[in-house]
Tab-separated table of C-alpha atoms and ligand atoms in Angstrom:
chain	number	residue	atom	x	y	z
A	1	UNK	CA	121.902	86.727	136.872
A	2	UNK	CA	121.815	85.655	133.239
A	3	UNK	CA	122.421	81.778	133.488
A	4	UNK	CA	124.912	80.984	130.519
A	5	UNK	CA	125.727	77.694	131.773
A	6	UNK	CA	123.384	75.816	129.539
A	7	UNK	CA	124.666	77.921	126.309
A	8	UNK	CA	124.017	81.174	125.009
A	9	UNK	CA	121.960	81.320	121.888
A	10	UNK	CA	122.304	85.372	120.634
A	11	UNK	CA	119.841	86.467	118.176
A	12	UNK	CA	120.731	89.484	116.098
A	13	UNK	CA	117.213	91.327	115.583
A	14	UNK	CA	119.321	94.346	113.912
A	15	UNK	CA	120.502	91.708	111.316
A	16	UNK	CA	116.889	90.205	110.578
A	17	UNK	CA	116.080	93.660	109.910
A	18	UNK	CA	118.649	94.235	107.616
A	19	UNK	CA	118.222	91.348	105.802
A	20	UNK	CA	114.154	92.575	105.487
A	21	UNK	CA	115.245	95.979	103.828
A	22	UNK	CA	117.738	94.098	101.736
A	23	UNK	CA	115.365	91.594	100.556
A	24	UNK	CA	112.784	94.709	100.215
A	25	UNK	CA	115.548	96.542	97.698
A	26	UNK	CA	115.514	93.506	95.570
A	27	UNK	CA	111.727	93.662	94.482
A	28	UNK	CA	110.044	94.899	91.579
A	29	UNK	CA	108.697	98.322	92.107
A	30	UNK	CA	105.051	97.775	93.475
A	31	UNK	CA	105.947	94.454	95.161
A	32	UNK	CA	105.092	94.031	98.661
A	33	UNK	CA	107.676	92.564	101.247
A	34	UNK	CA	105.739	90.150	103.599
A	35	UNK	CA	107.632	88.105	106.163
A	36	UNK	CA	107.008	84.078	106.939
A	37	UNK	CA	107.162	83.848	110.633
A	38	UNK	CA	106.081	80.569	111.072
A	39	UNK	CA	107.300	78.035	113.446
A	40	UNK	CA	108.309	80.547	115.977
A	41	UNK	CA	109.879	82.701	113.401
A	42	UNK	CA	111.896	79.646	112.492
A	43	UNK	CA	112.839	79.170	116.026
A	44	UNK	CA	114.423	82.814	116.683
A	45	UNK	CA	111.296	83.769	118.748
A	46	UNK	CA	108.084	85.411	116.683
A	47	UNK	CA	107.314	87.684	119.685
A	48	UNK	CA	110.761	89.272	119.331
A	49	UNK	CA	111.067	88.889	115.407
A	50	UNK	CA	107.609	90.021	114.353
A	51	UNK	CA	107.655	93.419	116.062
A	52	UNK	CA	111.335	93.915	114.708
A	53	UNK	CA	109.766	93.526	111.070
A	54	UNK	CA	106.737	95.557	111.991
A	55	UNK	CA	109.013	98.288	112.687
A	56	UNK	CA	110.731	98.135	109.179
A	57	UNK	CA	107.433	98.307	107.563
A	58	UNK	CA	106.320	94.697	107.180
A	59	UNK	CA	102.366	94.614	107.056
A	60	UNK	CA	101.923	91.351	105.503
A	61	UNK	CA	102.702	88.095	107.817
A	62	UNK	CA	102.466	84.692	106.935
A	63	UNK	CA	102.210	81.938	109.541
A	64	UNK	CA	101.762	78.184	109.553
A	65	UNK	CA	98.722	77.654	111.993
A	66	UNK	CA	95.682	78.962	113.786
A	67	UNK	CA	97.558	79.190	117.107
A	68	UNK	CA	100.514	81.168	115.504
A	69	UNK	CA	98.082	84.024	113.871
A	70	UNK	CA	96.312	84.453	117.219
A	71	UNK	CA	99.518	84.771	119.157
A	72	UNK	CA	100.867	87.110	116.357
A	73	UNK	CA	97.656	89.341	116.482
A	74	UNK	CA	98.083	89.393	119.881
A	75	UNK	CA	101.489	90.767	119.709
A	76	UNK	CA	101.253	93.045	116.565
A	77	UNK	CA	97.439	94.448	117.026
A	78	UNK	CA	94.893	95.027	114.082
A	79	UNK	CA	97.203	96.939	111.623
A	80	UNK	CA	98.747	93.555	109.897
A	81	UNK	CA	97.594	91.497	107.851
A	82	UNK	CA	98.132	87.665	109.065
A	83	UNK	CA	97.797	84.711	106.640
A	84	UNK	CA	97.629	81.179	107.631
A	85	UNK	CA	99.627	79.132	105.144
A	86	UNK	CA	97.807	75.613	106.198
A	87	UNK	CA	94.058	76.632	105.986
A	88	UNK	CA	91.709	76.607	108.564
A	89	UNK	CA	90.693	73.831	110.797
A	90	UNK	CA	87.423	72.236	110.601
A	91	UNK	CA	84.861	73.721	112.903
A	92	UNK	CA	87.193	76.600	113.920
A	93	UNK	CA	86.231	78.910	111.179
A	94	UNK	CA	84.351	81.299	113.334
A	95	UNK	CA	87.404	81.903	115.666
A	96	UNK	CA	89.604	82.342	112.700
A	97	UNK	CA	87.321	84.852	111.281
A	98	UNK	CA	86.801	86.900	114.773
A	99	UNK	CA	90.614	87.249	115.104
A	100	UNK	CA	90.838	88.893	111.677
A	101	UNK	CA	93.102	85.968	110.384
A	102	UNK	CA	93.066	84.969	106.774
A	103	UNK	CA	93.230	81.103	106.078
A	104	UNK	CA	94.956	79.847	103.033
A	105	UNK	CA	91.989	77.592	101.295
A	106	UNK	CA	93.463	74.648	99.019
A	107	UNK	CA	90.216	73.138	98.153
A	108	UNK	CA	86.874	74.144	96.748
A	109	UNK	CA	85.087	72.613	99.407
A	110	UNK	CA	87.215	74.522	102.199
A	111	UNK	CA	86.591	77.596	100.443
A	112	UNK	CA	82.470	77.052	99.989
A	113	UNK	CA	82.543	76.185	103.811
A	114	UNK	CA	84.182	79.323	104.835
A	115	UNK	CA	81.897	81.336	102.841
A	116	UNK	CA	79.007	79.696	103.974
A	117	UNK	CA	79.905	79.643	107.884
A	118	UNK	CA	81.076	83.275	107.732
A	119	UNK	CA	78.060	84.491	105.968
A	120	UNK	CA	76.089	82.909	108.271
A	121	UNK	CA	77.535	84.697	111.324
A	122	UNK	CA	77.522	87.789	109.305
A	123	UNK	CA	81.327	87.974	109.788
A	124	UNK	CA	83.707	89.306	106.883
A	125	UNK	CA	85.456	86.537	105.437
A	126	UNK	CA	88.659	87.598	104.005
A	127	UNK	CA	90.465	84.468	102.534
A	128	UNK	CA	93.614	83.450	100.407
A	129	UNK	CA	93.647	80.583	97.921
A	130	UNK	CA	96.133	78.678	96.895
A	131	UNK	CA	96.739	76.848	93.712
A	132	UNK	CA	98.763	74.081	93.022
A	133	UNK	CA	101.464	75.144	89.927
A	134	UNK	CA	103.335	72.037	90.026
A	135	UNK	CA	104.737	71.382	93.337
A	136	UNK	CA	101.725	68.980	94.195
A	137	UNK	CA	101.641	69.379	97.717
A	138	UNK	CA	98.964	71.605	98.744
A	139	UNK	CA	96.690	73.602	96.292
A	140	UNK	CA	93.644	73.650	93.962
A	141	UNK	CA	94.454	71.310	91.162
A	142	UNK	CA	94.246	72.399	87.487
A	143	UNK	CA	90.674	70.950	87.248
A	144	UNK	CA	89.498	72.438	90.636
A	145	UNK	CA	90.842	75.768	89.772
A	146	UNK	CA	88.907	75.568	86.221
A	147	UNK	CA	85.515	74.655	88.457
A	148	UNK	CA	86.283	77.991	90.577
A	149	UNK	CA	86.729	80.080	87.762
A	150	UNK	CA	82.971	78.929	86.421
A	151	UNK	CA	81.489	79.337	89.484
A	152	UNK	CA	80.716	82.895	89.288
A	153	UNK	CA	78.201	82.938	92.395
A	154	UNK	CA	81.152	81.576	94.806
A	155	UNK	CA	83.552	83.899	93.071
A	156	UNK	CA	81.060	86.793	93.699
A	157	UNK	CA	80.165	85.870	97.396
A	158	UNK	CA	84.436	84.604	98.592
A	159	UNK	CA	86.597	87.723	99.440
A	160	UNK	CA	89.652	86.200	98.023
A	161	UNK	CA	92.356	88.514	99.076
A	162	UNK	CA	95.506	86.620	97.699
A	163	UNK	CA	96.097	83.683	95.335
A	164	UNK	CA	99.447	82.042	95.904
A	165	UNK	CA	101.529	78.923	94.819
A	166	UNK	CA	104.724	77.754	96.049
A	167	UNK	CA	107.689	76.600	94.422
A	168	UNK	CA	109.233	73.491	94.445
A	169	UNK	CA	112.738	74.236	93.203
A	170	UNK	CA	113.271	78.013	93.621
A	171	UNK	CA	117.064	77.332	95.122
A	172	UNK	CA	117.900	75.574	92.150
A	173	UNK	CA	117.635	78.557	89.667
A	174	UNK	CA	118.481	76.622	86.280
A	175	UNK	CA	115.680	73.890	86.726
A	176	UNK	CA	112.954	74.187	84.437
A	177	UNK	CA	110.472	73.423	87.050
A	178	UNK	CA	110.555	77.268	88.055
A	179	UNK	CA	109.562	78.423	84.620
A	180	UNK	CA	106.875	75.936	84.069
A	181	UNK	CA	105.551	77.014	87.758
A	182	UNK	CA	105.784	80.579	86.529
A	183	UNK	CA	103.687	80.203	83.550
A	184	UNK	CA	101.012	78.345	85.133
A	185	UNK	CA	100.728	80.608	87.885
A	186	UNK	CA	100.523	83.751	85.834
A	187	UNK	CA	97.796	82.254	83.729
A	188	UNK	CA	96.117	81.288	86.533
A	189	UNK	CA	96.440	84.751	87.952
A	190	UNK	CA	95.638	86.681	85.016
A	191	UNK	CA	92.395	84.719	84.648
A	192	UNK	CA	91.429	85.110	88.332
A	193	UNK	CA	92.174	88.486	88.019
A	194	UNK	CA	89.614	89.041	85.130
A	195	UNK	CA	87.076	88.071	87.454
A	196	UNK	CA	88.381	89.318	90.525
A	197	UNK	CA	90.658	92.250	89.735
A	198	UNK	CA	91.102	92.847	93.645
A	199	UNK	CA	92.976	89.851	93.895
A	200	UNK	CA	96.892	89.788	94.749
A	201	UNK	CA	99.371	87.479	93.766
A	202	UNK	CA	102.073	85.830	95.580
A	203	UNK	CA	104.352	83.229	94.387
A	204	UNK	CA	108.243	83.954	95.801
A	205	UNK	CA	109.428	82.720	98.892
A	206	UNK	CA	113.203	83.698	99.788
A	207	UNK	CA	114.928	81.921	96.893
A	208	UNK	CA	112.249	82.781	94.702
A	209	UNK	CA	113.192	86.607	94.924
A	210	UNK	CA	116.344	85.895	93.603
A	211	UNK	CA	115.053	84.118	90.395
A	212	UNK	CA	114.213	87.850	89.170
A	213	UNK	CA	111.272	90.230	88.835
A	214	UNK	CA	109.059	87.901	86.934
A	215	UNK	CA	108.806	86.058	90.218
A	216	UNK	CA	107.734	89.040	92.320
A	217	UNK	CA	104.058	89.631	91.468
A	218	UNK	CA	102.312	91.715	94.329
A	219	UNK	CA	103.427	90.242	97.471
A	220	UNK	CA	106.965	88.519	97.929
A	221	UNK	CA	106.762	85.993	101.099
A	222	UNK	CA	110.562	85.138	102.076
A	223	UNK	CA	111.151	83.146	105.663
A	224	UNK	CA	114.643	81.599	105.517
A	225	UNK	CA	116.638	84.448	103.852
A	226	UNK	CA	115.371	86.862	106.620
A	227	UNK	CA	117.165	84.469	109.417
A	228	UNK	CA	120.088	84.427	107.430
A	229	UNK	CA	120.068	80.996	105.246
A	230	UNK	CA	121.678	81.495	101.933
A	231	UNK	CA	118.720	81.927	99.392
A	232	UNK	CA	121.130	80.829	96.704
A	233	UNK	CA	123.044	77.671	97.792
A	234	UNK	CA	126.314	77.587	95.797
A	235	UNK	CA	127.055	81.275	95.570
A	236	UNK	CA	128.305	83.831	98.542
A	237	UNK	CA	125.440	84.441	100.857
A	238	UNK	CA	124.277	87.876	100.457
A	239	UNK	CA	122.384	87.788	103.662
A	240	UNK	CA	123.498	88.648	106.864
A	241	UNK	CA	123.967	85.922	109.826
A	242	UNK	CA	121.613	86.098	112.733
A	243	UNK	CA	122.498	83.807	115.294
A	244	UNK	CA	125.879	82.691	117.154
A	245	UNK	CA	125.259	79.667	119.946
A	246	UNK	CA	128.407	79.493	122.177
A	247	UNK	CA	128.460	75.727	124.332
A	248	UNK	CA	130.127	76.123	127.689
A	249	UNK	CA	133.051	73.712	128.302
A	250	UNK	CA	132.213	71.575	131.554
A	251	UNK	CA	135.353	69.430	131.375
A	252	UNK	CA	138.760	69.501	129.415
A	253	UNK	CA	140.839	66.391	129.306
A	254	UNK	CA	144.426	65.376	128.337
A	255	UNK	CA	144.302	61.895	126.575
A	256	UNK	CA	147.687	60.110	127.365
A	257	UNK	CA	147.424	57.268	125.099
A	258	UNK	CA	145.383	56.781	121.961
A	259	UNK	CA	141.531	56.225	122.835
A	260	UNK	CA	138.024	56.152	121.873
A	261	UNK	CA	135.729	58.868	122.259
A	262	UNK	CA	131.782	58.457	122.787
A	263	UNK	CA	129.135	56.079	122.164
A	264	UNK	CA	129.975	53.327	119.846
A	265	UNK	CA	133.505	54.000	120.221
A	266	UNK	CA	133.473	55.317	116.662
A	267	UNK	CA	136.338	57.836	116.446
A	268	UNK	CA	139.636	57.448	118.236
A	269	UNK	CA	141.672	60.584	119.736
A	270	UNK	CA	145.248	60.433	119.227
A	271	UNK	CA	147.769	60.096	122.247
A	272	UNK	CA	148.691	63.800	123.359
A	273	UNK	CA	145.579	65.196	122.346
A	274	UNK	CA	143.372	67.453	124.507
A	275	UNK	CA	139.665	67.039	124.503
A	276	UNK	CA	137.025	69.403	125.374
A	277	UNK	CA	133.167	68.540	126.688
A	278	UNK	CA	130.496	71.052	125.890
A	279	UNK	CA	127.488	71.221	127.293
A	280	UNK	CA	124.671	70.706	124.585
A	281	UNK	CA	123.613	67.789	122.679
A	282	UNK	CA	121.125	66.516	119.982
A	283	UNK	CA	118.158	67.271	122.869
A	284	UNK	CA	119.397	70.676	121.973
A	285	UNK	CA	118.989	70.779	118.680
A	286	UNK	CA	122.501	70.012	117.764
A	287	UNK	CA	121.950	67.691	115.227
A	288	UNK	CA	123.793	64.085	116.108
A	289	UNK	CA	124.476	63.420	112.119
A	290	UNK	CA	127.110	66.077	112.748
A	291	UNK	CA	129.183	63.702	114.915
A	292	UNK	CA	132.864	63.114	113.693
A	293	UNK	CA	132.323	65.531	110.943
A	294	UNK	CA	131.113	68.945	112.329
A	295	UNK	CA	133.123	71.677	113.873
A	296	UNK	CA	133.581	74.598	116.465
A	297	UNK	CA	135.359	77.626	116.466
A	298	UNK	CA	136.954	79.282	119.370
A	299	UNK	CA	140.160	81.429	119.366
A	300	UNK	CA	140.079	82.289	115.932
A	301	UNK	CA	140.399	78.503	114.971
A	302	UNK	CA	137.689	75.873	113.785
A	303	UNK	CA	137.882	73.028	116.173
A	304	UNK	CA	136.727	69.160	114.863
A	305	UNK	CA	133.936	67.705	116.782
A	306	UNK	CA	135.122	64.212	117.768
A	307	UNK	CA	133.111	61.145	118.040
A	308	UNK	CA	129.189	60.639	118.729
A	309	UNK	CA	127.131	63.671	119.786
A	310	UNK	CA	125.088	63.016	123.151
A	311	UNK	CA	122.043	64.080	124.063
A	312	UNK	CA	123.346	66.734	126.493
A	313	UNK	CA	126.888	67.024	125.423
A	314	UNK	CA	129.442	67.372	122.341
A	315	UNK	CA	133.124	66.690	122.333
A	316	UNK	CA	135.561	68.674	120.705
A	317	UNK	CA	139.315	68.117	120.012
A	318	UNK	CA	141.030	71.159	120.944
A	319	UNK	CA	144.523	70.208	120.517
A	320	UNK	CA	145.290	72.719	117.501
A	321	UNK	CA	144.819	75.588	120.447
A	322	UNK	CA	148.103	77.035	122.088
A	323	UNK	CA	148.359	76.133	125.926
A	324	UNK	CA	147.157	79.305	127.021
A	325	UNK	CA	144.183	79.653	124.856
A	326	UNK	CA	143.476	76.236	125.982
A	327	UNK	CA	143.662	77.184	129.464
A	328	UNK	CA	141.875	80.141	129.164
A	329	UNK	CA	138.862	78.408	127.082
A	330	UNK	CA	135.516	78.613	128.752
A	331	UNK	CA	133.073	77.897	125.579
A	332	UNK	CA	133.113	77.017	121.749
A	333	UNK	CA	130.510	78.366	119.636
A	334	UNK	CA	129.248	75.936	116.959
A	335	UNK	CA	127.306	78.740	115.116
A	336	UNK	CA	128.424	82.109	114.195
A	337	UNK	CA	129.651	84.517	111.318
A	338	UNK	CA	132.421	81.719	110.505
A	339	UNK	CA	130.065	78.626	110.967
A	340	UNK	CA	126.814	79.871	109.626
A	341	UNK	CA	123.699	77.654	109.280
A	342	UNK	CA	124.569	76.268	105.691
A	343	UNK	CA	127.862	74.970	106.917
A	344	UNK	CA	126.547	73.451	109.714
A	345	UNK	CA	123.691	71.959	107.475
A	346	UNK	CA	126.144	70.501	105.464
A	347	UNK	CA	127.870	68.815	108.129
A	348	UNK	CA	124.417	67.326	109.387
A	349	UNK	CA	123.175	66.410	105.872
A	350	UNK	CA	120.264	68.673	106.420
A	351	UNK	CA	119.318	72.334	105.385
A	352	UNK	CA	120.002	75.657	107.075
A	353	UNK	CA	115.969	75.537	107.825
A	354	UNK	CA	116.259	72.262	109.815
A	355	UNK	CA	119.284	73.919	111.781
A	356	UNK	CA	117.517	77.049	112.549
A	357	UNK	CA	114.383	75.289	114.013
A	358	UNK	CA	115.786	72.516	116.247
A	359	UNK	CA	117.554	75.041	118.121
A	360	UNK	CA	116.748	74.334	121.393
A	361	UNK	CA	114.960	75.671	124.569
A	362	UNK	CA	117.919	75.163	127.487
A	363	UNK	CA	119.879	77.574	125.919
A	364	UNK	CA	120.053	81.291	127.403
A	365	UNK	CA	118.596	83.652	124.710
A	366	UNK	CA	120.000	86.836	124.129
A	367	UNK	CA	118.495	89.567	121.912
A	368	UNK	CA	120.758	91.805	120.342
A	369	UNK	CA	119.162	95.052	118.920
A	370	UNK	CA	121.540	97.131	117.257
B	1	LIG	C1	107.510	78.291	104.692
B	1	LIG	C2	107.099	78.806	103.601
B	1	LIG	C3	107.627	80.007	102.723
B	1	LIG	C4	108.900	80.585	103.142
B	1	LIG	O1	109.805	80.174	102.415
B	1	LIG	P1	111.507	80.545	102.687
B	1	LIG	O2	111.879	79.277	101.785
B	1	LIG	O3	111.911	80.150	103.975
B	1	LIG	O4	111.629	81.775	102.378
B	1	LIG	C5	106.765	80.782	101.691
B	1	LIG	N1	105.441	80.177	101.578
B	1	LIG	C6	105.021	79.404	101.925
B	1	LIG	C7	103.394	78.734	101.269
B	1	LIG	C8	105.808	78.556	102.719
B	1	LIG	O5	104.978	77.284	103.378
């Protein structure tokens, strides 16, 4: 028996596959579409999502950590390239090289270490190098990049597969930072490629794909758009939603006179209203900031969340339902086609990425394959 009493999280693998193919079609000729499956595929389950993408032809996977990379290698075998976006842990270089994982290195010292340690162990040592084109997070600074270009010995001994950089403002198409980073990355790429012609270039995340072909280079690295987050906020979402979350109702109650609801008594239920308390709270990733602002969906209607969200439960005002619908009501959806991750993020004062990666682990997870 499937146990839905803790909530039902439906994850549509077919929609994820469709989103991957959709993004692939948007890319310039010759650009490969990779996939970012870090943080357990943004909370949706890497062991289900990665093989789905593999079947669509994806062969370049990006994860955040070495542990994620090792797990993914176990899932997908040796036929794929796995890039670790946050480099290699000090002392873990040999494990990383033996698993055939490609660390993204962002200082010259890391690059020298990687080359030296792997050479001593006679292991091949493919790597990616990240340059900072203007985000000021990870990456070789302009000065360090110059030093790399001048260090021919290092360049000859390092097996650099990919030069990558990350955009800070890709979801704001008109932001001048995009053009600035594009120029900086393009120039760096051309210079490195004149010395190491095999190096592939990668700049675009999901939103970067929608900035136009100039941003595509050799490999795109979408994550969020695969999972249904709108890559171009403020315009209709071209991606398919991939998740639905249904919370079972554990109590319905009639409120005979006006009365406050939940912790802090922050909101009043009107006299004559009906409330439903659903299983699922902030411990399940229902972001607490949605309290009194967000909404659920049932019987073709939106139902407001009333009062603060508790650790294990959320209360909805279901007065808008007909008597018959109210009586038969057993669950309320808080994510679906009508209530997207982007909309929920807006109520919660955050972004779709956080809504997805917060999804809890008490729900029953159902994977839809077609
Ligand atoms: C997470 C991440 C991505 C994917 O970004 P999305 O906006 O989710 O498409 C790409 N590149 C790097 C370096 C990342 O950290």
